[in-house]
XYZ file of C-alpha atoms in Angstrom:
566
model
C -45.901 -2.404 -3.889
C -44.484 -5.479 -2.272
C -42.797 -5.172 1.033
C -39.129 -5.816 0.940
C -37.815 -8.145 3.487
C -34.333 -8.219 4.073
C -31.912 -11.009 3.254
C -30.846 -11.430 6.561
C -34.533 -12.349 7.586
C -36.014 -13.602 4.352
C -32.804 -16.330 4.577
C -32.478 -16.545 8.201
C -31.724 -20.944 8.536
C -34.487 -23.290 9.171
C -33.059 -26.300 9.884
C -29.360 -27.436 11.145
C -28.463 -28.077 7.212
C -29.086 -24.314 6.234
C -26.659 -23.061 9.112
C -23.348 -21.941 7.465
C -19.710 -22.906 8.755
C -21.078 -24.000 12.169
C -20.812 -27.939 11.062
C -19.224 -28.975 14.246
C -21.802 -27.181 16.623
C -24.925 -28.388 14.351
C -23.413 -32.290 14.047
C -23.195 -32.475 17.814
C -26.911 -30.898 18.538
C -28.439 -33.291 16.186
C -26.828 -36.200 17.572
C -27.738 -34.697 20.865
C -31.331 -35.030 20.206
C -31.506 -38.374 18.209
C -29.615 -39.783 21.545
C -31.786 -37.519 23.816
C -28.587 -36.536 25.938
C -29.260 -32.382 25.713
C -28.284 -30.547 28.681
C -30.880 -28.857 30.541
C -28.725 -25.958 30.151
C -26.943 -24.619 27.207
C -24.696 -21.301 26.164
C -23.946 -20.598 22.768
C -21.180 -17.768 22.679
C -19.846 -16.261 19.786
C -19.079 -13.227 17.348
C -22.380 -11.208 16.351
C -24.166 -12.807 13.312
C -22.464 -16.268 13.157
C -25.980 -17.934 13.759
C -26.271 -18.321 17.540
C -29.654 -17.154 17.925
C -31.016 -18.908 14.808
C -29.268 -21.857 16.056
C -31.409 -21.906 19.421
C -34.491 -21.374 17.421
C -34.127 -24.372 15.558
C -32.980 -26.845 18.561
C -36.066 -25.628 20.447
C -38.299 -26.714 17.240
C -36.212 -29.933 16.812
C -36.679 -30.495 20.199
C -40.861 -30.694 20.482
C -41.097 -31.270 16.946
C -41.635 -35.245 16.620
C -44.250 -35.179 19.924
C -46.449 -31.987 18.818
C -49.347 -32.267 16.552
C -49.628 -28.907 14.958
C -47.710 -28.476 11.783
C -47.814 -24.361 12.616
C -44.458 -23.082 12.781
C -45.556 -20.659 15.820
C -43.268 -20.407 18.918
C -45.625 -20.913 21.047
C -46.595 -24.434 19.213
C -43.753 -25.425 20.018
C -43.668 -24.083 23.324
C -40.588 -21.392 22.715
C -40.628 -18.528 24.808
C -37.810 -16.163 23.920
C -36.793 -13.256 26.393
C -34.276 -10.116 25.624
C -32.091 -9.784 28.476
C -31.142 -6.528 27.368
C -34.491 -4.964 28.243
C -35.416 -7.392 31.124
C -32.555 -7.827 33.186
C -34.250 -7.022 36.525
C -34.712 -9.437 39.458
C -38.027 -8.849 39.028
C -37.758 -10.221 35.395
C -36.592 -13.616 36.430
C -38.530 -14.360 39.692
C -41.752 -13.616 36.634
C -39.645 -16.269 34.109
C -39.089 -18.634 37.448
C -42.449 -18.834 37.658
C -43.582 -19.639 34.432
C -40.946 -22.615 34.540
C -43.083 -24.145 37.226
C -45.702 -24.908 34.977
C -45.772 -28.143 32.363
C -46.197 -27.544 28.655
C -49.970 -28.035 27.433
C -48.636 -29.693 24.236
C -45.536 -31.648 23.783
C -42.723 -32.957 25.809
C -40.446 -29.342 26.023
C -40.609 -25.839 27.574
C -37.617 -24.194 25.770
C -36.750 -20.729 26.938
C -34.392 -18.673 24.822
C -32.687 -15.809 26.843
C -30.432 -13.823 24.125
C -27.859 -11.193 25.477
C -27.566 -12.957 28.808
C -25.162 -10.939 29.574
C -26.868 -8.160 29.846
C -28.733 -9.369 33.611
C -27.370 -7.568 36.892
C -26.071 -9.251 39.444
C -28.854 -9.534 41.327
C -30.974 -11.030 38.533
C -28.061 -13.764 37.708
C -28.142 -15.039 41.338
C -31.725 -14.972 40.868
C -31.465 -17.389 38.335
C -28.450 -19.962 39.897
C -30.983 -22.066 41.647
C -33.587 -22.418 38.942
C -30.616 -23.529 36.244
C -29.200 -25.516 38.198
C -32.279 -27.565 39.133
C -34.766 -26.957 36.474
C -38.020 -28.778 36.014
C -37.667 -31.805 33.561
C -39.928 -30.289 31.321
C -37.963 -27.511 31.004
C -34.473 -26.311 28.914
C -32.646 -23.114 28.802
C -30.725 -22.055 25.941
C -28.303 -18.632 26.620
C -26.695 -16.801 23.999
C -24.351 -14.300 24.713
C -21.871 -12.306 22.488
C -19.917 -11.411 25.397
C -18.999 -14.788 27.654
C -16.302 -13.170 29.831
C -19.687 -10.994 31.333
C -21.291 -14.050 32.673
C -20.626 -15.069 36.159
C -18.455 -18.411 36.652
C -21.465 -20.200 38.604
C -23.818 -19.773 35.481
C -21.045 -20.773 33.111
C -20.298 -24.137 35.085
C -23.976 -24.907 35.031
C -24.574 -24.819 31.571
C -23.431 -27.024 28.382
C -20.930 -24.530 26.349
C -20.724 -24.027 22.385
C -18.360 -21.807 21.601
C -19.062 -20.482 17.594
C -16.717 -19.391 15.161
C -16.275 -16.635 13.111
C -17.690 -17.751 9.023
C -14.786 -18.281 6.762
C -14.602 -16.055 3.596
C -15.537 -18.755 1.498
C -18.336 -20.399 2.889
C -20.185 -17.084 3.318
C -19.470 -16.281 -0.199
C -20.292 -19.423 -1.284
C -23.462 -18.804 0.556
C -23.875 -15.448 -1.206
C -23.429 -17.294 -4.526
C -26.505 -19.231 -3.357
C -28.844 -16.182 -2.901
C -27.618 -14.529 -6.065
C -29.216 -17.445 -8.029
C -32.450 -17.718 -6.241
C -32.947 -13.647 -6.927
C -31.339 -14.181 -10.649
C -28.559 -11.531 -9.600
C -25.644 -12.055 -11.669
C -22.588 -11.433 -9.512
C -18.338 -11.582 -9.911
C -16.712 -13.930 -8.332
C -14.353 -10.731 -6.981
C -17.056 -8.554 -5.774
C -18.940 -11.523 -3.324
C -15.183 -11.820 -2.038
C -15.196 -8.311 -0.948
C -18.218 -8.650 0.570
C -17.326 -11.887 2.404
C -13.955 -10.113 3.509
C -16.001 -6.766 3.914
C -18.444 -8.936 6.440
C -15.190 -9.479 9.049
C -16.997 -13.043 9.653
C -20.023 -12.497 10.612
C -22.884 -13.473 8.065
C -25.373 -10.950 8.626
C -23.068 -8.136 8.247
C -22.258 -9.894 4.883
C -26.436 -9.831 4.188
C -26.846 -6.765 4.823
C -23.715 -5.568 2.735
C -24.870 -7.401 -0.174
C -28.797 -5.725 -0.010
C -26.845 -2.422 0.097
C -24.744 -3.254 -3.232
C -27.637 -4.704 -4.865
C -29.396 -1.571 -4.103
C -26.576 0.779 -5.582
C -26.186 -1.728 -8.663
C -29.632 -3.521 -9.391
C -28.621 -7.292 -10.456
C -25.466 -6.981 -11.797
C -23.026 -6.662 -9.016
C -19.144 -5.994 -10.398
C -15.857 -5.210 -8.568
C -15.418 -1.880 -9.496
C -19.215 -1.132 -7.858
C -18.773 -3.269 -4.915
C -15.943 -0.905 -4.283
C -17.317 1.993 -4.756
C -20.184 1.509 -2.699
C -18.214 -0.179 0.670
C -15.386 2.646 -0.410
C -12.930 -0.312 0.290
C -9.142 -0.003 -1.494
C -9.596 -2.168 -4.974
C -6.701 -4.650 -5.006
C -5.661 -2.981 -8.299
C -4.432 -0.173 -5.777
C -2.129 -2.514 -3.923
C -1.029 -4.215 -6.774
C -0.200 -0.620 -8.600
C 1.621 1.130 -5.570
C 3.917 -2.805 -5.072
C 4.991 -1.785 -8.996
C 5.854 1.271 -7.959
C 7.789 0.499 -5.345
C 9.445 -2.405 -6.530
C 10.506 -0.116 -9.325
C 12.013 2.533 -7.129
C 9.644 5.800 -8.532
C 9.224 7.526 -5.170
C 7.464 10.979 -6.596
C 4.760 7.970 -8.265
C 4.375 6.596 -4.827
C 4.082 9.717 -3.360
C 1.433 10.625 -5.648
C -0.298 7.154 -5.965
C -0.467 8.003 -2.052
C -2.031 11.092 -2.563
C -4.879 10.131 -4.824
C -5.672 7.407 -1.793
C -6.242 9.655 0.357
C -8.400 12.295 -1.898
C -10.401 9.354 -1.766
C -11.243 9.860 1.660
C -9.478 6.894 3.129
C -7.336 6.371 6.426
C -3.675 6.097 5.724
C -3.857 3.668 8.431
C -6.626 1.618 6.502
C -4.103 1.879 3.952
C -0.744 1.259 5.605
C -2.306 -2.169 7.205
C -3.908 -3.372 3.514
C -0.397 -2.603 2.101
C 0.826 -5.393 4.669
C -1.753 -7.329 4.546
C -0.478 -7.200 -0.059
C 2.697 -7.799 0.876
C 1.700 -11.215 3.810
C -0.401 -12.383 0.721
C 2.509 -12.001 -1.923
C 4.647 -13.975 0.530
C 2.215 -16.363 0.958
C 1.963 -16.642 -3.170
C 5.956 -17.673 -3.262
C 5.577 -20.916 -1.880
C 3.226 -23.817 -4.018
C 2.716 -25.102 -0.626
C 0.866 -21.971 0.802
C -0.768 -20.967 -1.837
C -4.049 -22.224 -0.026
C -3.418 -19.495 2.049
C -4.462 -16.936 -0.254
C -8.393 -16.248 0.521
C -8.962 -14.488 -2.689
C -10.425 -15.264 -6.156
C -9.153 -16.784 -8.969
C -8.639 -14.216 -11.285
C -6.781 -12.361 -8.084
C -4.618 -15.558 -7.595
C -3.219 -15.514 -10.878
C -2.314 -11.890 -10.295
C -0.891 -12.312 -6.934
C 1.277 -15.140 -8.152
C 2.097 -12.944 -10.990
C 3.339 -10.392 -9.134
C 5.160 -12.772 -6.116
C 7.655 -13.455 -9.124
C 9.190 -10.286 -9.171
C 9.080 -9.221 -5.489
C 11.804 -10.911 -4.036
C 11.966 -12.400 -0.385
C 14.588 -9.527 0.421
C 12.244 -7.134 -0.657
C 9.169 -9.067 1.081
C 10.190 -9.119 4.314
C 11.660 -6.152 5.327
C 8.534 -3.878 3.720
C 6.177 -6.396 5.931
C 8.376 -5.151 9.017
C 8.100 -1.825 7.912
C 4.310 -1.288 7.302
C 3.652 -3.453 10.398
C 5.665 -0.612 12.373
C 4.146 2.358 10.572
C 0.369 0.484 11.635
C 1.635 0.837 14.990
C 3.109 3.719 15.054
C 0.157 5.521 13.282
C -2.278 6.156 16.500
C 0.692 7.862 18.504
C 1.687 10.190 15.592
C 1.381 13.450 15.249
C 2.250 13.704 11.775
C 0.419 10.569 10.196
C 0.611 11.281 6.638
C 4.759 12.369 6.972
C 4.647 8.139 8.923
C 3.513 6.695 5.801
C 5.267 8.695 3.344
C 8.247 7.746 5.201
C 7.516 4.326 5.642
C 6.752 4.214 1.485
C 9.915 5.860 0.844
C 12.183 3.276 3.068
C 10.100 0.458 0.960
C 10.950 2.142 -2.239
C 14.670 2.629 -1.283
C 14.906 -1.416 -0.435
C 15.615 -2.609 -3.969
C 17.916 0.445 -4.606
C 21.328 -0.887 -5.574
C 22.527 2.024 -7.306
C 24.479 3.249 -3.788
C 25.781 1.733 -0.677
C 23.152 1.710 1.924
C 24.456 2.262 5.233
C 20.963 1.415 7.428
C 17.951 -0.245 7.393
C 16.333 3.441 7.180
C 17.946 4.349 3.742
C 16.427 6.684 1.850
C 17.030 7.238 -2.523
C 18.711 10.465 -2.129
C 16.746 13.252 -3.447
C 19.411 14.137 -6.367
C 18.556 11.200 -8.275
C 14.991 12.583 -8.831
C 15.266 16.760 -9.336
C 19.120 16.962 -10.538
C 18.795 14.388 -13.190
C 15.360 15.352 -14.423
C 14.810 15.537 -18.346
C 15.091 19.121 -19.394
C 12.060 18.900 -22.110
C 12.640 22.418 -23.193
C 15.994 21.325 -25.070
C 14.603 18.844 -26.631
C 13.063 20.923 -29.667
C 16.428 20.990 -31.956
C 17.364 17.492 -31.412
C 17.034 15.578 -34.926
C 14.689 13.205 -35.623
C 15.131 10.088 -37.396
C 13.424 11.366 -40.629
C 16.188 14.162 -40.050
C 19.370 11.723 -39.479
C 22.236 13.120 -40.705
C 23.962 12.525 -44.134
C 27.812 12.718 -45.076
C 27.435 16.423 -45.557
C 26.311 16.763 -41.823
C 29.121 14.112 -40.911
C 32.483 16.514 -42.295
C 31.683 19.084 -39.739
C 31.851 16.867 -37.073
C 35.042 15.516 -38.189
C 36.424 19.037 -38.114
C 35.291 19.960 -34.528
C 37.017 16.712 -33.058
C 40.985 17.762 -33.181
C 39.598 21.477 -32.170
C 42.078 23.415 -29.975
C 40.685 23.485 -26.378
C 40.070 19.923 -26.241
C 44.104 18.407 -26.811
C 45.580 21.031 -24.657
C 43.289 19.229 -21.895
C 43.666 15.880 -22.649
C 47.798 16.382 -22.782
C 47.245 18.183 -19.101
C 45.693 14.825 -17.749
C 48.648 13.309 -19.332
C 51.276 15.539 -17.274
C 49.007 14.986 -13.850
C 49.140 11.105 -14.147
C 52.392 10.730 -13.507
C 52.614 9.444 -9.902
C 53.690 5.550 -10.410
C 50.313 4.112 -8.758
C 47.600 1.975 -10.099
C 44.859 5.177 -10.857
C 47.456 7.106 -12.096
C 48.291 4.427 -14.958
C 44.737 3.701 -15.077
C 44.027 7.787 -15.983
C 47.125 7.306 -18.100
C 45.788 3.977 -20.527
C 42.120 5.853 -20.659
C 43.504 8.301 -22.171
C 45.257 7.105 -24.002
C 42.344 5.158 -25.615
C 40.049 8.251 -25.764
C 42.879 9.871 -28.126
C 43.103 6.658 -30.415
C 39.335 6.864 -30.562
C 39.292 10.642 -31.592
C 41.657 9.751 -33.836
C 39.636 6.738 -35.488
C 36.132 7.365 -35.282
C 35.226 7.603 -38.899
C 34.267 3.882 -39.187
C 32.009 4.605 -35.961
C 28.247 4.824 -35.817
C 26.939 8.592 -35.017
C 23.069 7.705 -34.332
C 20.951 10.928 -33.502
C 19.706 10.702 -29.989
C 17.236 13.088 -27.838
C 17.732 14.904 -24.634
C 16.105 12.533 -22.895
C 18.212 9.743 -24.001
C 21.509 11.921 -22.904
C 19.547 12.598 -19.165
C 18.791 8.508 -19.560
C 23.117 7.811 -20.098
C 24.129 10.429 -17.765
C 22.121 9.692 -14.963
C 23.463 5.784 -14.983
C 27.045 6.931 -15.572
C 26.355 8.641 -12.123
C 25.307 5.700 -10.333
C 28.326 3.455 -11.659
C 30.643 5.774 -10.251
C 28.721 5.732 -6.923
C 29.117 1.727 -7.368
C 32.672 1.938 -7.900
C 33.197 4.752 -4.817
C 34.072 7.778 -6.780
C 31.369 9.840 -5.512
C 33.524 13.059 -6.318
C 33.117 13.092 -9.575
C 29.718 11.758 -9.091
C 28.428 14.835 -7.212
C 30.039 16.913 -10.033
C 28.007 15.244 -12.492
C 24.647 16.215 -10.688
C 25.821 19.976 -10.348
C 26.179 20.333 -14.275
C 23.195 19.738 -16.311
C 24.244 18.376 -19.669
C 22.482 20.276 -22.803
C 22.643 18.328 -26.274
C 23.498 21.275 -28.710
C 24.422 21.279 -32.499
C 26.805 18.486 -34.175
C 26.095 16.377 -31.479
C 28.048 18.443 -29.202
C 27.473 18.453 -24.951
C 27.718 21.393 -22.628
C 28.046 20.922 -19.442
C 27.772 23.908 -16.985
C 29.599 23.651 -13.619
C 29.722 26.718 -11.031
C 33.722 26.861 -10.497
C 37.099 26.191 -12.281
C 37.926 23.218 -9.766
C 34.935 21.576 -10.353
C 35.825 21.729 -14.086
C 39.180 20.637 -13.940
C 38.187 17.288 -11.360
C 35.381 16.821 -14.632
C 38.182 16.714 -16.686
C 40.040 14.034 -15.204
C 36.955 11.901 -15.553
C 36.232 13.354 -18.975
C 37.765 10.313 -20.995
C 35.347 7.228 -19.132
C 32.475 9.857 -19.192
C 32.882 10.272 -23.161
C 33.045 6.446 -23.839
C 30.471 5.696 -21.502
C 28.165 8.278 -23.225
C 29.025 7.337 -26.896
C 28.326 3.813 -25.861
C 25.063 4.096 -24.541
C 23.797 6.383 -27.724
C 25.795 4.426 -30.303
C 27.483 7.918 -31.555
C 30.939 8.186 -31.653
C 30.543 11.937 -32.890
C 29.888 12.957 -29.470
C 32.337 16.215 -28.209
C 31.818 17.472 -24.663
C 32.405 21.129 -23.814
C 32.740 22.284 -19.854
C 31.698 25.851 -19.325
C 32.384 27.817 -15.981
C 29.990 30.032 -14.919
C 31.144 31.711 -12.181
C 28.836 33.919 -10.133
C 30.664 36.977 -8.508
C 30.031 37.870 -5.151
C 28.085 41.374 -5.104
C 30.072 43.603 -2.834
C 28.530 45.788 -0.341
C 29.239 48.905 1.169
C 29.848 48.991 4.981
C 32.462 51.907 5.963
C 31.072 55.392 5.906
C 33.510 56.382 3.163
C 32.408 53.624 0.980
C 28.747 54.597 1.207
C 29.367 57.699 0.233
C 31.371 56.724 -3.141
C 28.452 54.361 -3.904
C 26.272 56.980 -3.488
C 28.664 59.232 -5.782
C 28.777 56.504 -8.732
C 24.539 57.046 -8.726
C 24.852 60.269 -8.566
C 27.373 62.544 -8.734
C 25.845 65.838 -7.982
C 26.243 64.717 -4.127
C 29.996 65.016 -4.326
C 29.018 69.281 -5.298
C 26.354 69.626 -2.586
C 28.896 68.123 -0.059
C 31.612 70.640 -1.058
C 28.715 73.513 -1.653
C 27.951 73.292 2.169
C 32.053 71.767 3.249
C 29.786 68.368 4.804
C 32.289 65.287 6.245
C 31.941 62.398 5.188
């Protein structure tokens, strides 16, 4: 069996042209040597596996590689002597290294000592060291590399040349990645080495040793869906999903779209923040000029600037405000998952125009989801359009219409609209118009419709009137359920007589709006009361005992059998 080497080893950079997104820092050691003006002293700084130490590996090659005769690539041919700070940070350590310094190279011009994790050396051990890198020998050149610069002492730092590396963009390391996949004939999406470029947080080892992980889970095929899986990162088809969502105002989705995230296993924070980081990129997607912004793939692109069309900028920015809050929030709470289901709800509620929103903080009342939910049971009798009705069906309806309870209320609406104001003339011409229409509807269209339909109609009859302020008659309309029955006729329910008779002022719009929406003019409505009566209880003595007398009334002859009060 062959031994595996890692990719992080087996494509660790040779030369300056191998090193990837370090351009500047490479250009300016090359030219360095060519013009033989390198610093005696050097520190290279940086985030963990952005190529620091592989960097110093090649400079001290470059460096005796033109003067020394041997074609080995050994350290010590070319007179590299590398030393871990972490585990030799003693004084003793570098008065045994200032030694060594002393003495000139047996072959070639250089002695280049590479001290990684500088850092690392006590205090002791780093004044230890001032005088010798200050003054070196001219044979010899130090090279630090640190992770942690702020660690260093001030009079090492001003004593040595600086070269401060940067973090590797997303695209050059999967670019890079790209590379590897087609010397070890992996076939790879375009989507999956993004995640592991983002996955890698910049630094280019992480992003190796990722991509040996996924290559191990998947063999040579690497997709999306398994680079997920195996880095258990959020696909973007979960951002893009819950923004639909919420865009679209479906709370108990959200709510559960939430859930399944975190049956997952993952942080709501982890969550929260990618949801920002969605809605930054969908901003970003808006504008031609910042599209370039957008470190994703192609085939992502197109969906983010898919989507960036139908979030709005007044949608945008206020659910960017109000994840960024939640992500901060999130540490400090003690009821994390209640944060973000808040936070989810106030970004659902944004594009909510169907009431007056009175705060930033507004919520869709809860009504609009549990009142006005389809009632699926009813839906059984409701014809179907092999089943549409005939002329036969027709003549009964035309015979309910002029039925006795529903003119004696109509002419009542007339006697209350008498006041000489605008709504009372208003109540007086809809009226009006409702009787002309129940007098003339045999020209009109009576198209079977379902339950779900008459839910659909009454639930957006009961955001109008929110619209228009009339949120009296709109809270009746939640209270009553509305039940198709036969002959397209609708019973409505309601818990008092007031309740009925403010219903029946409203009656007339309700019925055109309703007959509208279905396309049937055959539509009647009928309001039922169902009044619950208040259970009386017994309290007094005396009362007691005549409730116990209507159970049984043998008491009343064992009271008088023994002369018992009461």
């Amino acid at each position: 069996m062959e031994h595996f080497i890692v990719s992080a080893r087996k494509y660790r950079p040779q030369n300056f042209e191998d090193v990837v997104g370090q351009q500047a820092i490479t250009n300016t050691l090359e030219n360095a040597i060519k013009n033989n003006h390198l610093a005696q002293a050097l520190l290279f700084t940086g985030p963990r596996g952005v190529g620091k130490t592989s960097c110093a590996r090649i400079l001290a090659k470059r460096i005796n590689q033109e003067s020394s005769e041997s074609n080995e690539d050994e350290d010590f041919a070319f007179n590299i002597f590398e030393l871990d700070a972490a585990s030799n940070n003693s004084v003793d350590d570098i008065r045994s290294l200032t030694d060594q310094v002393r003495i000139p190279p047996q072959t070639g011009k250089y002695k280049v000592y590479i001290i990684d994790e500088v850092h690392m050396l006590s205090q002791a051990a780093f004044n230890a060291f001032l005088k010798t890198l200050e003054e070196p020998p001219a044979h010899a050149i130090f090279i630090l590399a640190t992770t942690e610069k702020h660690k260093i002492i001030p009079t090492i730092l001003s004593r040595c040349q600086i070269f401060d590396f940067k973090r590797i963009g997303v695209l050059d390391a999967k670019n890079y990645l790209k590379v590897i996949c087609e010397r070890e004939n992996i076939t790879a999406d375009d989507d999956a080495l993004h995640i592991i470029a983002q996955k890698a947080d910049g630094a280019m080892r992480d992003a190796l040793s990722i991509f040996d992980r996924v290559v191990s889970f998947s063999g040579n095929n690497l997709t999306r869906e398994a680079v997920t899986q195996n880095l258990n990162v959020l696909d973007y088809e979960v951002y893009f999903n819950m923004t639909d969502l919420l865009l679209d105002n479906k709370i108990p989705e959200v709510l559960m779209a939430y859930n399944d995230v975190l049956a997952k296993g993952f942080e709501g924070q982890h969550f929260i923040s990618g949801l920002a980081s969605h809605f930054r990129d969908l901003l970003v997607a808006k504008d031609q000029a910042t599209v370039a912004l957008l470190e994703v793939g192609d085939t992502v692109k197109k969906k983010y600037l898919e989507q960036a069309t139908k979030a709005s900028m007044s949608f945008l920015l206020p659910s960017i405000d109000k994840a960024n809050d939640c992500d901060l929030k999130y540490k400090s709470s003690k009821n994390q998952r209640l944060l973000v289901e808040l936070c989810l709800l106030q970004i659902a509620s944004i594009t909510f125009d169907g009431a007056k929103k009175k705060s930033s903080n507004y919520i869709i009342p809860a009504t609009f989801f549990t009142a006005l939910s389809p009632v699926k049971k009813k839906a059984a009798p409701t014809p179907t359009p092999q089943q549409q009705p005939t002329q036969p069906v027709a003549k009964p309806v035309q015979k309910a219409v002029p039925e006795a309870p529903e003119k004696p209320s109509i002419k009542n609406i007339k006697r209350r609209t008498s006041a000489l104001s605008f709504k009372s003339l208003q109540e007086k011409r809809d009226t009006k118009n409702v009787v002309e229409e129940e007098e003339n509807f045999d020209n009109h269209p009576r198209t079977p419709f379902t339950q779900e339909q008459l839910q659909d109609a009454w639930k957006k009859y009961y955001f109008k009137l929110q619209g228009l302020g009339e949120k009296n008659i709109a809270s009746i309309l939640l209270a009553g359920q509305p039940t198709l029955g036969k002959n397209f006729e609708i019973v409505v329910s309601l818990p008092n007589t007031l309740m009925k008779n403010q219903l029946e002022k409203g009656k007339p719009n309700l019925l055109r709006f309703i007959r509208e929406k279905v396309n049937n003019y055959g539509i009647k409505i009928r309001i039922d009361v169902n009044e619950v009566v208040e259970k009386k209880f017994a309290y007094t003595p005396l009362e007691k005992y005549n409730k116990l007398k209507e159970k049984n009334p043998m008491i009343e002859k064992l009271k008088n059998t023994f002369g018992l009060d009461i």
